[in-house]
Each structure stands twice: as structure tokens, then as C-alpha cells.
Short mmCIF file of C-alpha atoms in Angstrom, two decimals:
data_model
loop_
_atom_site.label_atom_id
_atom_site.label_comp_id
_atom_site.label_asym_id
_atom_site.label_seq_id
_atom_site.Cartn_x
_atom_site.Cartn_y
_atom_site.Cartn_z
CA MET A 195 -0.11 0.07 -0.01
CA VAL A 196 1.05 3.42 -0.90
CA ILE A 197 0.93 5.99 2.08
CA PRO A 198 -0.11 9.33 0.50
CA TYR A 199 2.53 12.25 0.74
CA THR A 200 1.52 15.19 3.19
CA VAL A 201 3.41 18.52 3.98
CA HIS A 202 3.58 17.67 7.74
CA ILE A 203 7.17 18.50 8.22
CA GLY A 204 7.25 16.62 11.59
CA GLN A 205 6.07 13.30 10.14
CA MET A 206 7.92 13.76 6.69
CA SER A 207 11.09 11.60 7.85
CA ASP A 208 9.01 8.76 9.13
CA ARG A 209 6.81 8.48 6.18
CA ILE A 210 9.73 8.57 3.83
CA ARG A 211 11.35 5.54 5.89
CA PHE A 212 8.04 3.56 6.37
CA GLY A 213 6.00 3.05 3.24
CA HIS A 214 6.88 5.37 0.13
CA PRO A 215 7.86 3.69 -2.85
CA LYS A 216 11.56 3.20 -3.33
CA GLY A 217 11.52 5.16 -6.57
CA ARG A 218 10.01 8.11 -4.75
CA ASN A 219 12.38 8.50 -1.90
CA GLY A 220 14.74 11.10 -3.82
CA ALA A 221 11.87 13.38 -4.44
CA ALA A 222 10.39 13.07 -1.05
CA LEU A 223 13.84 13.85 0.40
CA ARG A 224 14.28 16.77 -1.73
CA LEU A 225 10.69 18.09 -0.66
CA ALA A 226 11.34 17.61 2.86
CA LYS A 227 14.61 19.47 2.71
CA HIS A 228 12.78 22.41 0.99
CA ALA A 229 10.14 22.33 3.58
CA ARG A 230 12.56 22.40 6.26
CA GLY A 231 14.48 25.43 4.49
CA TRP A 232 11.04 27.21 4.05
CA LEU A 233 10.42 26.68 7.90
CA ARG A 234 13.92 28.01 8.93
CA ALA A 235 12.90 31.05 6.93
CA ILE A 236 9.65 31.62 8.26
CA LEU A 237 10.97 31.18 11.85
CA ALA A 238 13.68 33.66 11.03
CA LEU A 239 11.35 36.26 9.96
CA CYS A 240 8.97 35.76 12.67
CA ALA A 241 12.08 36.37 15.07
CA LEU A 242 13.05 39.50 13.44
CA THR A 243 9.13 40.72 13.44
CA MET A 244 9.18 40.12 17.38
CA LEU A 245 12.44 41.86 17.85
CA VAL A 246 11.11 44.84 15.88
CA ALA A 247 7.80 44.79 17.73
CA CYS A 248 9.82 45.03 21.12
CA GLU A 249 10.81 48.41 20.28
CA ARG A 250 8.56 51.18 21.37
CA ASP A 251 10.18 53.57 19.01
CA ALA A 252 12.32 53.32 15.78
CA GLU A 253 15.40 55.54 15.85
CA GLN A 254 14.94 57.32 12.42
CA THR A 255 11.32 57.64 12.91
CA LEU A 256 11.98 59.59 16.32
CA ARG A 257 14.57 61.62 14.68
CA THR A 258 12.24 62.58 11.94
CA LYS A 259 9.53 63.82 14.60
CA LEU A 260 12.23 65.65 16.56
CA ASP A 261 13.78 67.22 13.68
CA HIS A 262 10.50 69.39 13.19
CA TRP A 263 11.31 70.84 16.61
CA PHE A 264 15.10 70.79 17.01
CA TYR A 265 18.24 71.19 14.84
CA LEU A 266 19.57 67.51 15.18
CA GLY A 267 23.28 66.32 15.06
CA GLU A 268 24.48 62.93 15.60
CA THR A 269 22.62 60.35 18.09
CA VAL A 270 24.86 59.56 20.83
CA TYR A 271 22.68 57.25 22.57
CA PHE A 272 19.46 55.36 21.72
CA GLN A 273 17.47 52.69 23.71
CA SER A 274 13.99 51.50 22.95
CA ARG A 275 12.23 48.83 24.47
CA SER A 276 8.39 47.79 24.37
CA ARG A 277 7.40 50.29 27.05
CA CYS A 278 10.07 52.92 27.13
CA THR A 279 12.49 54.77 25.09
CA GLY A 280 15.82 56.87 25.89
CA ALA A 281 17.76 59.08 23.68
CA MET A 282 20.73 61.66 23.56
CA ILE A 283 21.28 63.53 20.53
CA ARG A 284 23.79 66.28 19.78
CA LEU A 285 22.27 69.42 18.52
CA GLU A 286 23.75 71.83 15.78
CA SER A 287 22.08 74.62 17.56
CA ALA A 288 20.50 74.87 21.38
CA TYR A 289 17.92 77.00 20.13
CA LEU A 290 14.60 75.55 19.04
CA ARG A 291 13.07 75.83 15.59
CA PRO A 292 10.38 78.46 15.00
CA THR A 293 7.84 75.56 14.65
CA ILE A 294 7.64 75.49 18.50
CA ALA A 295 7.35 78.65 20.76
CA VAL A 296 9.40 78.33 24.12
CA GLN A 297 7.34 79.97 26.85
CA THR A 298 8.58 81.58 30.12
CA ASN A 299 5.11 81.72 31.60
CA TYR A 300 3.56 78.71 33.34
CA ASP A 301 0.02 79.57 32.27
CA ARG A 302 1.05 80.02 28.60
CA ALA A 303 2.89 76.68 28.69
CA LYS A 304 -0.14 74.99 30.14
CA GLU A 305 -2.53 76.48 27.25
CA THR A 306 0.10 75.89 24.61
CA LEU A 307 0.22 72.25 25.70
CA ARG A 308 -3.58 71.82 25.74
CA ALA A 309 -4.06 73.56 22.61
CA ASN A 310 -1.16 72.06 20.45
CA GLY A 311 -0.32 68.80 22.38
CA VAL A 312 3.39 69.93 22.67
CA ALA A 313 4.93 72.92 24.78
CA ALA A 314 8.33 74.18 25.54
CA ILE A 315 9.06 76.27 28.73
CA ARG A 316 12.39 77.84 29.75
CA LYS A 317 13.48 80.40 32.58
CA ALA A 318 17.17 81.40 32.75
CA ASP A 319 17.39 81.30 36.42
CA MET A 320 15.32 77.95 37.05
CA THR A 321 16.23 74.22 36.10
CA PRO A 322 13.72 71.94 34.48
CA THR A 323 13.44 70.30 37.71
CA GLU A 324 12.40 73.53 39.40
CA LEU A 325 10.01 74.40 36.73
CA THR A 326 8.35 71.23 37.01
CA ASP A 327 7.88 71.61 40.92
CA ALA A 328 6.89 75.28 40.48
CA MET A 329 4.24 74.35 37.82
CA LEU A 330 3.00 71.81 40.15
CA MET A 331 2.65 73.97 43.18
CA SER A 332 1.16 76.84 41.12
CA GLY A 333 -1.82 74.68 39.82
CA ASN A 334 -0.40 74.27 36.40
CA GLY A 335 -0.37 70.57 37.11
CA ASP A 336 -0.80 68.99 33.62
CA PHE A 337 2.77 69.92 32.30
CA GLY A 338 4.48 69.06 35.56
CA LYS A 339 2.68 65.95 36.34
CA GLN A 340 2.96 64.38 32.79
CA ALA A 341 6.81 65.22 32.57
CA LEU A 342 7.44 63.76 35.84
CA ALA A 343 5.35 60.68 34.53
CA ALA A 344 7.46 60.35 31.70
CA GLY A 345 10.78 60.57 33.30
CA ALA A 346 9.83 58.03 35.81
CA LEU A 347 8.23 55.44 33.50
CA ALA A 348 11.02 55.54 30.97
CA ALA A 349 13.70 55.12 33.57
CA SER A 350 14.64 51.60 32.61
CA CYS A 351 15.81 52.65 29.37
CA PHE A 352 18.60 55.03 30.86
CA ASN A 353 19.21 54.24 34.49
CA GLY A 354 22.75 53.24 35.09
CA THR A 355 24.00 54.45 31.81
CA GLU A 356 26.05 57.65 31.07
CA MET A 357 23.19 59.11 29.43
CA GLY A 358 21.22 58.65 32.92
CA ALA A 359 23.99 60.79 34.49
CA LEU A 360 24.01 63.40 31.86
CA LEU A 361 20.26 63.74 31.93
CA PHE A 362 20.20 64.08 35.79
CA ASP A 363 22.72 66.97 35.18
CA ALA A 364 20.73 68.72 32.45
CA LEU A 365 17.35 68.40 34.60
CA HIS A 366 19.27 70.52 37.24
CA THR A 367 20.82 73.10 34.95
CA PRO A 368 19.51 76.52 34.96
CA GLY A 369 18.27 77.64 31.60
CA ALA A 370 18.03 74.37 30.07
CA THR A 371 14.61 74.02 28.16
CA LEU A 372 11.93 71.64 29.19
CA VAL A 373 9.51 70.18 26.49
CA TYR A 374 6.71 67.64 26.45
CA ASP A 375 4.81 66.14 23.86
CA THR A 376 1.41 64.58 24.71
CA GLN A 377 1.32 62.38 21.65
CA SER A 378 4.18 60.29 22.50
CA SER A 379 4.12 61.00 26.01
CA GLY A 380 7.86 62.20 25.44
CA LEU A 381 9.80 64.43 27.82
CA MET A 382 12.64 66.34 26.11
CA VAL A 383 15.44 68.63 27.93
CA VAL A 384 17.79 70.64 25.96
CA ASP A 385 21.05 71.38 27.82
CA PRO A 386 22.61 74.36 26.18
CA GLY A 387 26.05 73.64 27.85
CA LEU A 388 26.23 70.39 26.20
CA SER A 389 24.27 71.26 23.08
CA SER A 390 22.36 68.08 23.33
CA LEU A 391 18.81 66.95 23.47
CA PHE A 392 17.68 64.32 26.03
CA TYR A 393 14.43 62.37 25.09
CA VAL A 394 12.75 59.93 27.35
CA ALA A 395 9.17 58.38 27.08
CA GLY A 396 7.44 55.63 28.89
CA ASP A 397 4.14 53.88 28.85
CA VAL A 398 1.91 52.50 31.89
CA TRP A 399 2.12 48.70 31.92
#
């Protein structure tokens, strides 16, 4: 009796050994070999897809977004996982592009965030940390709360790295610019001394 061929890869070798006509063994072996080759290719593609899916942000996509607001130079650090992203990018200029106005007033920063979904604030004599605290205390809590949350949720993507230490310094640098984007839940800090942009974003599990 001739056992009909199937494409079930796990049973292919057993069917070849136990019942296929001798004259067809070569063709069956080739079929099994090709099937295993396709399986390996499919598994490799799935692994690559899962790896990409584990990133919250793609570096080039993020740079394209940020380039709308900043004069970007080279990327110094980039780490993106499923729930957080941390990046440090050199800037060609510490000034922001005209597409985003830098506010010096808490109320204006809050209004801009609500209207545009993104806002920037800077005071020459205050650090971003002091700005956040002041906004929380003044009743302009939206900007401050969301900025703090973004930093806390993204911590795993930069803690323990050189970027983490530099970001900490930037957050305590007077005159550094603080930016928040509601669409990406992204917190940005521009350190004028380093001419660098720090970007952190995180999601709630």
C-alpha cells in the first residue's frame, strides 16, 4: 500500500522511511529538505518581527519627529524597549526651531500644551526640575505631572548609563529647556551647555 504524501514536516522523515515506494524516496527527501528550509526562513522572519515589535520607537522615526522641533546632530545614545525609550542627540543649535515657541510663563505653557499637544518652557534662572515643581505648586499641574510621569516610566531605558547621569545633570541645569509632547508621552530636555537633546518616554503597564 502506498501512503499518500503530506506536507506535515514533523512526520515527513517517518513517512519516507516507512512506506513510500523506493523510486519516490529521492523526491520526498528533496521535498522535505525544501520544506525545512522554508520553515527556517519563516521562523527567522518571525523572530525579526518580534524583535522589531519589542521596540517602542524606531530611531529614524523618532529623529524625523524631533527634527521638526530641533536642529539635530548625531545620535549619541538610543535605547528603545516595548514600554520605554531613552535617547541623547547632539544639537547643531541649542535654540529650538520656529515651529515651537518657548514659553517663560507657566499659564502660557499649560495653554500651549492643551492647544497644540506639545509645549516648551525655559527660565534662565531655573532648572527643569525647579520648573516642574513650580508648575505643580502653582496649580498648572498638567505639564508638570506628565513630565514627571514620562521620566519615571522611561527610567529603565537609561538608568545606570552615562546618559542617565547626563540627563540628571541637565534636569538640574539653570536655563535648560523643558519640552513635553502628549502624542508620544515624550519628555525632552535641551542642555545648552552640552548642546544636547535628551528624550525619554514611557508607557503605563
